[in-house]
Amino acid sequence: MSLSRQYRQQNAPEVSPDDSESDLDIDLQELDPASSSSFVRSSSRRHGRTQRGLRDNHKGDEEQREHIALRSWRSSGLRGQSRNSRGYEEVGKDQAAEAEDTHGLDDDYIGDFNTRPSAASFGSSRDDAPLLHPGQEKQGKRTRTSSGDKRGTLHRLGSRLQLPRFLPNSLIASHPAEDVLSEPEEDHNPKSTRTVLVGHLQPSRYPPNAVSNAKYTAWSFLPHTLYNEFSFFFNLYFLLVALSQVVPALRIGYLSTYIAPLAFVLAITLGKEALDDIARRRRDAESNSEGYTVLRFDRGAAQNSSKNKVPLTSTRLTKERQKNHENSLRDQGKPLSKTKMGGDDREPAPSEAPSGYTVREVVRKSRDLKVGDVLKMGKDQRVPADVIILRSYSNENSLGLAAPDAGQSSYTSSATNLVDPILDASADEERPSGLRTESGTGQDGDRQSAGGETVTETFLRTDQLDGETDWKLRLASPLTQSLDLSELALLQVVAGKPDKRVNEFVGTIQIDPTHEDGRAKHNSVIEQPDSANSIRRGPKSGSAPLTIDNTAWANTVLASNSTTLAVVIYTGPQTRQALSTASSRSKTGLLEYEINSLTKILCVLTTALSVILVALEGFKSTEERKWYVAIMRFLILFSTIIPISLRVNLDMGKSVYAWFIERDQDIRGAIVRTSTIPEELGRLEYLLSDKTGTLTQNEMEMKKIHVGTVSYANEAMEEVSSYTRQAFSLQGPDANQPGELVTPSSIYTAPSISSTAMRTRREIGSRVRDVVLALALCHNVTPMTEGEAGNGTTTYQASSPDEIAIVRWTESVGLRLVHRDRKSMALQSMDSHRVVVRVRILDIFPFTSDGKRMGIIVQFFEGEQSPDCNSENSGDVWFYQKGADTVMSSIVAANDWLDEETANMAREGLRTLVVGRKKLSTQQYKEFSSRYKEASLTLHGRDGNMSKVVKDHLELDLELLGVTGVEDKLQHDVKPSLELLRNAGIKIWMLTGDKVETARCVAVSSKLVARGQYIHTIAKLKRKDMAQDSLDFLRSKTDACLLIDGESLALLLQYYRDSFISLAVLLPAVIACRCSPTQKADVAKLIRSYTKKRICCIGDGGNDVSMIQAADVGVGIVGKEGRQASLSADFSIDHFCHLTKLLVWHGRNSYKRSAKLAQFVIHRGLIISVCQTMYSIASEFEPVALYKDWLLVGYATVYTMAPVFSLVLDKDVDEQLANLYPELYKELTEGRSLSYRTFFIWVIVSIYQGGIIQGLSQILVSVDGPRMVSVSFTVLVINELIMVAFEVTTWHPVMIFSLLGTALIYFGSIPFLGRYFDLAFVLTWGFLWKVTAISAISLIPPYAMKLLQRTLKPPSYRKVQGL
């Protein structure tokens, strides 16, 4: 195998060791080579002939440095590209570039090398000067075939070769095939920028794209689990006891008596951990095995004629096809076997393009995706890695391997041409809000690529990433959208280092200028005239900037009905999702720590007892045994005080609790993923919940509308429908003729009734028509038709579910959105099915979290219009706006009802939007357009200037049309669930990434905030003094609910961490909005560390994973878009309402049962140790065992284990009472079931019973001998069986069976215990009465005390039962 080689650029300066924490850390020359030509000229003077050649190639670029940065397009209508956005000179200024070494190629692609180009064949931008002289290149080739020493010398030489820093990192000298067959020697440095070769092998290794929620690896399992086990004192104690039996002087009885129980305990615990982790790996394997379509770019001519070329459909492959073909496709690079088109099955042929590459589809599993792979994804498909979007096409037009025929057209009205633009053509082309950056425009006004496909935006659902409910608009760069499919292989992407900030990205993409076809194609695109709506001002250097608008992060979901091509840039642990997720940790319950503390007390008692017994003998040493050896033997004899069977019983009990949870029919789908902490469910005091998908369904529904004089809701909506049908019922003479178009100036005609009633009805009907029309127009919703023509279903897509809910409501009342493109909209009457409203879209002002409103300027078409008419009559221009009442109240005209009505809706938990409008004259609009254009061209403060123009010219005295109330549908039974949990003493915090207004509405509607409770809002804090003032005010309102945004939370945690958390934990409810996944986890950790209380975190999205893993108990809900939260949680449920039973019933039972079981097992060990102490005192302090071998083992297993373990079936109240009195749960948080008080009560009982049993046995029988042992041991077993019966609250058949069965087993085994018992004595009446008498004396007093305590101070469960 040839040596993998590493080439660097000559004379390159050393890489700066400094590394910032942002994607902004990208060298200026990497991002924008054209803008750095002056730097090239100055650098060329310091370099030799090679650099002089490069300078000549850069001369032509000095005058071509004007670039267009992609603006954020937030609506599906007019979203433009500003040609004056911030240049990369500002972004990359004073940033040190990280030199990226290029290494050998990934061995996964070795088999495809003959059909694919070397990664080293990609040159850099316009730098075609050779890296080495021809002689040097030949010498290099000879060196690669020489001996190993020579190869090592050249490798060391190659590692020092560096290109000048001003050259792109992609300049790599061409190498022969044998040089790149080896695997890259080094991984890519994650702290440096990366250059990604699109569709090709990468010169450096990157992490695999595998999701892992596993806690252990094959190598770390034993070290970690054993460390966790022996970090508990009693495990370590028994390990030392077991090891002591290796020493002959300390050996007591069988060696297996001590080693076998410890090995059994460890085997059970390690087995449970292994099974849990194996289950996690299986679930990860399911996610990592999801198939994705990858485009392969092969060098060479096409093998089939163009007539056999087929389109790439957007439909994902079925699981059956993936199963049959994915191995061969992935490993051999073969095309899909069959693609169904028009009823014919044909072999898809690779497409041939001027770039010289052929394109084929292969299917790869998610874990096999590599950096540089080009993915083809469709609607509702999860994004498997962090990607850059290259192209996006509507599914109505197939994305072909060969360019499809142009001329296809879907439904289009002539709305785009009906009205002559108010502005002149040049001014219209310069409008920053218009969509002018695509490569073509079809007849219908939709954007089209060079190949004729309809270009669409890509919408993403990101609630699994950041918790926001709004869909995010993502766009391909105009540079890549205009390229042919095969020319994507000519692209290079420069991206920053991996970063966890999901809302930031800076990079650049460029066409490989060393490829002649790519260079010629790109230049031809740039030189097209403006009239063709091509990329008018693309950088002639062949590069374009990349922003967050061009990305799709892992674990987001494609929401739009389109086909999207994207290149992978970050994989696996380097994705935004993974960097925002904390690693899994092993969780230990509070009960374990409490028992660990109790065992330390028992160890001290054991040590003290051993020393006292030896001291009473005077620390005498004999020839057989030294005094310190006697102490050690006593420690071993009393080791049963710390029963090793305690861990066995508790671990088996946990498995029983998990079995109960998973088989509970009331919470079907519940899964216990971490079976070591079910008792923690009964000790929780804080619940941190996500909002989207956890408390809400993320489904909006229009519930109420107020039009100034009348409010409509529920059944009253029928009246709104009546008014709407009447207003838009204007129609032509027959069904086949076009009807008259409706405008705001149209006269509303009321039915023929009395004049007064008609006037009132006409007035109300006109207001209803106006508000319905405004809602049907003022949005960024696009209708999408799925299915065959005529039989398809219409769905809506937008960035906000609120807007979809409103558009659906307008459809339900009679006005339907049937068409929208970037220039026009058409509305249809649901009664006549005619288009009754057509408008031309002039401007759109997208919604922003700062502005809290969105607006649109439209021009109405008037008169009778047919779809094929090209009239150029102009109509009225109207400005519509809707937004939050907090901002709209100062924009609309004075009124006396707005504040009252919005307050009423807010109290109902509805999300309110105020709707207004304003009519603009032609002169007003021209003046506004001119000023708006000037503001859009400013370099500094552009957004502020543009907002000011809108405010000054449009947002003045708007006519108030109405107020809408939208409800975010809550999950099933959320309200009663939250109320029950609150009554159980659990403080609830809501942590969400959504907006402040949304969180407030959900908190009110879900009853997280009580009616009338004051909500103190802390938002947008910038300074420390403001933060301190907010805290001071909140100290006087400790009964208020706190609503805080992520920015303010970060400020408070940075400067007033202790003050804030000490105050926040006292509040009844806290709502944190705009929280990043890391902030959620930090809040969970902060509450844990400050309060020392147990907290539970619940969520359904990938953005909740860090919070879930940081909690003591993590609960994941199986979400609509994924199961990542469910997979990484300790417990998985299907609905939020299932949490109440999980905590109040299963959690309470698990804790109380384990507490009772643990104390009884300790009692069982203590009582036998007391008997041993009594025997040792009577035996003149000799460390001799009372019960040996089988008696000792049988006592802890066969003779007592089943009845004691049956306590895991006990329950003090039934489920109905537990739900009726959630206050019973609150008592558990105080830890009364297992405390020092209850522990010492059991110690006293054990000392009493052990002393009575052994003392009376020695008095009534003898001090030593088999007769005494037979009486003592029999009473001991009977005592434990009856004590179990005393502790049972609710009898279960298994309990009765285990008690009776164990008693029969013991008495049936007595004939086989002749080695220890005097069997002849056992058959006498003396044995019987002595056993009965001693048992009665040991059992009756403790039981009498228990009855007395219940009478004087009954427990809570007996109070609610009325006992």
mmCIF file of N, CA and C in Angstrom, residues 1020-1063:
data_model
loop_
_atom_site.group_PDB
_atom_site.id
_atom_site.type_symbol
_atom_site.label_atom_id
_atom_site.label_comp_id
_atom_site.label_asym_id
_atom_site.label_seq_id
_atom_site.Cartn_x
_atom_site.Cartn_y
_atom_site.Cartn_z
ATOM 1 N N LYS A 1020 -35.107 41.044 27.625
ATOM 2 C CA LYS A 1020 -34.157 41.928 26.931
ATOM 3 C C LYS A 1020 -33.316 42.753 27.900
ATOM 4 N N LEU A 1021 -32.867 42.137 28.979
ATOM 5 C CA LEU A 1021 -31.963 42.829 29.885
ATOM 6 C C LEU A 1021 -30.587 42.951 29.251
ATOM 7 N N LYS A 1022 -30.031 44.131 29.307
ATOM 8 C CA LYS A 1022 -28.725 44.376 28.701
ATOM 9 C C LYS A 1022 -27.669 44.757 29.735
ATOM 10 N N ARG A 1023 -28.113 45.335 30.862
ATOM 11 C CA ARG A 1023 -27.151 45.868 31.827
ATOM 12 C C ARG A 1023 -27.353 45.230 33.195
ATOM 13 N N LYS A 1024 -26.292 45.251 33.983
ATOM 14 C CA LYS A 1024 -26.332 44.644 35.307
ATOM 15 C C LYS A 1024 -27.294 45.381 36.229
ATOM 16 N N ASP A 1025 -27.328 46.720 36.121
ATOM 17 C CA ASP A 1025 -28.193 47.468 37.030
ATOM 18 C C ASP A 1025 -29.667 47.162 36.788
ATOM 19 N N MET A 1026 -30.033 46.949 35.520
ATOM 20 C CA MET A 1026 -31.408 46.575 35.228
ATOM 21 C C MET A 1026 -31.738 45.196 35.794
ATOM 22 N N ALA A 1027 -30.785 44.289 35.733
ATOM 23 C CA ALA A 1027 -31.001 42.958 36.295
ATOM 24 C C ALA A 1027 -31.195 43.035 37.802
ATOM 25 N N GLN A 1028 -30.415 43.863 38.448
ATOM 26 C CA GLN A 1028 -30.541 43.996 39.901
ATOM 27 C C GLN A 1028 -31.886 44.602 40.278
ATOM 28 N N ASP A 1029 -32.336 45.567 39.510
ATOM 29 C CA ASP A 1029 -33.645 46.167 39.784
ATOM 30 C C ASP A 1029 -34.766 45.138 39.650
ATOM 31 N N SER A 1030 -34.662 44.287 38.631
ATOM 32 C CA SER A 1030 -35.690 43.259 38.442
ATOM 33 C C SER A 1030 -35.722 42.286 39.609
ATOM 34 N N LEU A 1031 -34.555 41.909 40.101
ATOM 35 C CA LEU A 1031 -34.497 40.991 41.245
ATOM 36 C C LEU A 1031 -35.067 41.645 42.497
ATOM 37 N N ASP A 1032 -34.745 42.907 42.689
ATOM 38 C CA ASP A 1032 -35.262 43.607 43.872
ATOM 39 C C ASP A 1032 -36.785 43.684 43.845
ATOM 40 N N PHE A 1033 -37.339 43.936 42.672
ATOM 41 C CA PHE A 1033 -38.798 43.994 42.575
ATOM 42 C C PHE A 1033 -39.418 42.628 42.825
ATOM 43 N N LEU A 1034 -38.775 41.595 42.307
ATOM 44 C CA LEU A 1034 -39.335 40.248 42.427
ATOM 45 C C LEU A 1034 -39.324 39.762 43.874
ATOM 46 N N ARG A 1035 -38.396 40.263 44.677
ATOM 47 C CA ARG A 1035 -38.340 39.844 46.088
ATOM 48 C C ARG A 1035 -39.600 40.239 46.848
ATOM 49 N N SER A 1036 -40.240 41.267 46.375
ATOM 50 C CA SER A 1036 -41.472 41.698 47.040
ATOM 51 C C SER A 1036 -42.708 41.037 46.459
ATOM 52 N N LYS A 1037 -42.536 40.171 45.445
ATOM 53 C CA LYS A 1037 -43.677 39.505 44.808
ATOM 54 C C LYS A 1037 -43.380 38.011 44.700
ATOM 55 N N THR A 1038 -43.162 37.369 45.823
ATOM 56 C CA THR A 1038 -42.793 35.954 45.805
ATOM 57 C C THR A 1038 -43.959 35.039 45.447
ATOM 58 N N ASP A 1039 -45.162 35.605 45.340
ATOM 59 C CA ASP A 1039 -46.300 34.792 44.919
ATOM 60 C C ASP A 1039 -46.578 34.940 43.426
ATOM 61 N N ALA A 1040 -45.691 35.644 42.718
ATOM 62 C CA ALA A 1040 -45.882 35.890 41.289
ATOM 63 C C ALA A 1040 -45.226 34.784 40.474
ATOM 64 N N CYS A 1041 -45.633 34.718 39.219
ATOM 65 C CA CYS A 1041 -44.995 33.826 38.261
ATOM 66 C C CYS A 1041 -43.938 34.623 37.501
ATOM 67 N N LEU A 1042 -42.767 34.047 37.348
ATOM 68 C CA LEU A 1042 -41.681 34.727 36.644
ATOM 69 C C LEU A 1042 -41.643 34.273 35.196
ATOM 70 N N LEU A 1043 -41.632 35.243 34.277
ATOM 71 C CA LEU A 1043 -41.488 34.986 32.844
ATOM 72 C C LEU A 1043 -40.211 35.677 32.388
ATOM 73 N N ILE A 1044 -39.233 34.911 31.935
ATOM 74 C CA ILE A 1044 -37.923 35.460 31.612
ATOM 75 C C ILE A 1044 -37.452 34.885 30.294
ATOM 76 N N ASP A 1045 -36.766 35.700 29.494
ATOM 77 C CA ASP A 1045 -36.246 35.210 28.224
ATOM 78 C C ASP A 1045 -34.796 34.761 28.384
ATOM 79 N N GLY A 1046 -34.296 34.081 27.357
ATOM 80 C CA GLY A 1046 -32.969 33.490 27.431
ATOM 81 C C GLY A 1046 -31.864 34.507 27.596
ATOM 82 N N GLU A 1047 -32.013 35.648 26.945
ATOM 83 C CA GLU A 1047 -30.981 36.691 27.040
ATOM 84 C C GLU A 1047 -30.876 37.216 28.460
ATOM 85 N N SER A 1048 -32.005 37.495 29.086
ATOM 86 C CA SER A 1048 -31.989 37.980 30.466
ATOM 87 C C SER A 1048 -31.530 36.899 31.425
ATOM 88 N N LEU A 1049 -31.921 35.670 31.151
ATOM 89 C CA LEU A 1049 -31.499 34.556 32.003
ATOM 90 C C LEU A 1049 -29.987 34.405 31.989
ATOM 91 N N ALA A 1050 -29.391 34.529 30.811
ATOM 92 C CA ALA A 1050 -27.939 34.422 30.714
ATOM 93 C C ALA A 1050 -27.256 35.532 31.515
ATOM 94 N N LEU A 1051 -27.813 36.744 31.445
ATOM 95 C CA LEU A 1051 -27.233 37.865 32.193
ATOM 96 C C LEU A 1051 -27.330 37.629 33.704
ATOM 97 N N LEU A 1052 -28.479 37.161 34.160
ATOM 98 C CA LEU A 1052 -28.662 36.926 35.594
ATOM 99 C C LEU A 1052 -27.776 35.790 36.087
ATOM 100 N N LEU A 1053 -27.645 34.746 35.296
ATOM 101 C CA LEU A 1053 -26.799 33.624 35.722
ATOM 102 C C LEU A 1053 -25.327 34.004 35.709
ATOM 103 N N GLN A 1054 -24.987 34.984 34.903
ATOM 104 C CA GLN A 1054 -23.586 35.393 34.840
ATOM 105 C C GLN A 1054 -23.191 36.284 36.011
ATOM 106 N N TYR A 1055 -24.092 37.193 36.409
ATOM 107 C CA TYR A 1055 -23.721 38.179 37.430
ATOM 108 C C TYR A 1055 -24.416 37.954 38.774
ATOM 109 N N TYR A 1056 -25.606 37.378 38.762
ATOM 110 C CA TYR A 1056 -26.355 37.220 40.016
ATOM 111 C C TYR A 1056 -26.858 35.784 40.147
ATOM 112 N N ARG A 1057 -25.975 34.853 39.961
ATOM 113 C CA ARG A 1057 -26.353 33.445 39.901
ATOM 114 C C ARG A 1057 -27.034 32.984 41.182
ATOM 115 N N ASP A 1058 -26.391 33.204 42.302
ATOM 116 C CA ASP A 1058 -26.941 32.726 43.577
ATOM 117 C C ASP A 1058 -28.197 33.487 43.965
ATOM 118 N N SER A 1059 -28.179 34.798 43.754
ATOM 119 C CA SER A 1059 -29.357 35.593 44.110
ATOM 120 C C SER A 1059 -30.560 35.191 43.282
ATOM 121 N N PHE A 1060 -30.338 34.956 42.007
ATOM 122 C CA PHE A 1060 -31.454 34.603 41.134
ATOM 123 C C PHE A 1060 -32.026 33.244 41.498
ATOM 124 N N ILE A 1061 -31.188 32.244 41.652
ATOM 125 C CA ILE A 1061 -31.713 30.901 41.891
ATOM 126 C C ILE A 1061 -32.339 30.800 43.276
ATOM 127 N N SER A 1062 -31.790 31.524 44.262
ATOM 128 C CA SER A 1062 -32.384 31.493 45.599
ATOM 129 C C SER A 1062 -33.780 32.107 45.608
ATOM 130 N N LEU A 1063 -33.998 33.065 44.716
ATOM 131 C CA LEU A 1063 -35.309 33.695 44.610
ATOM 132 C C LEU A 1063 -36.249 32.894 43.720
#
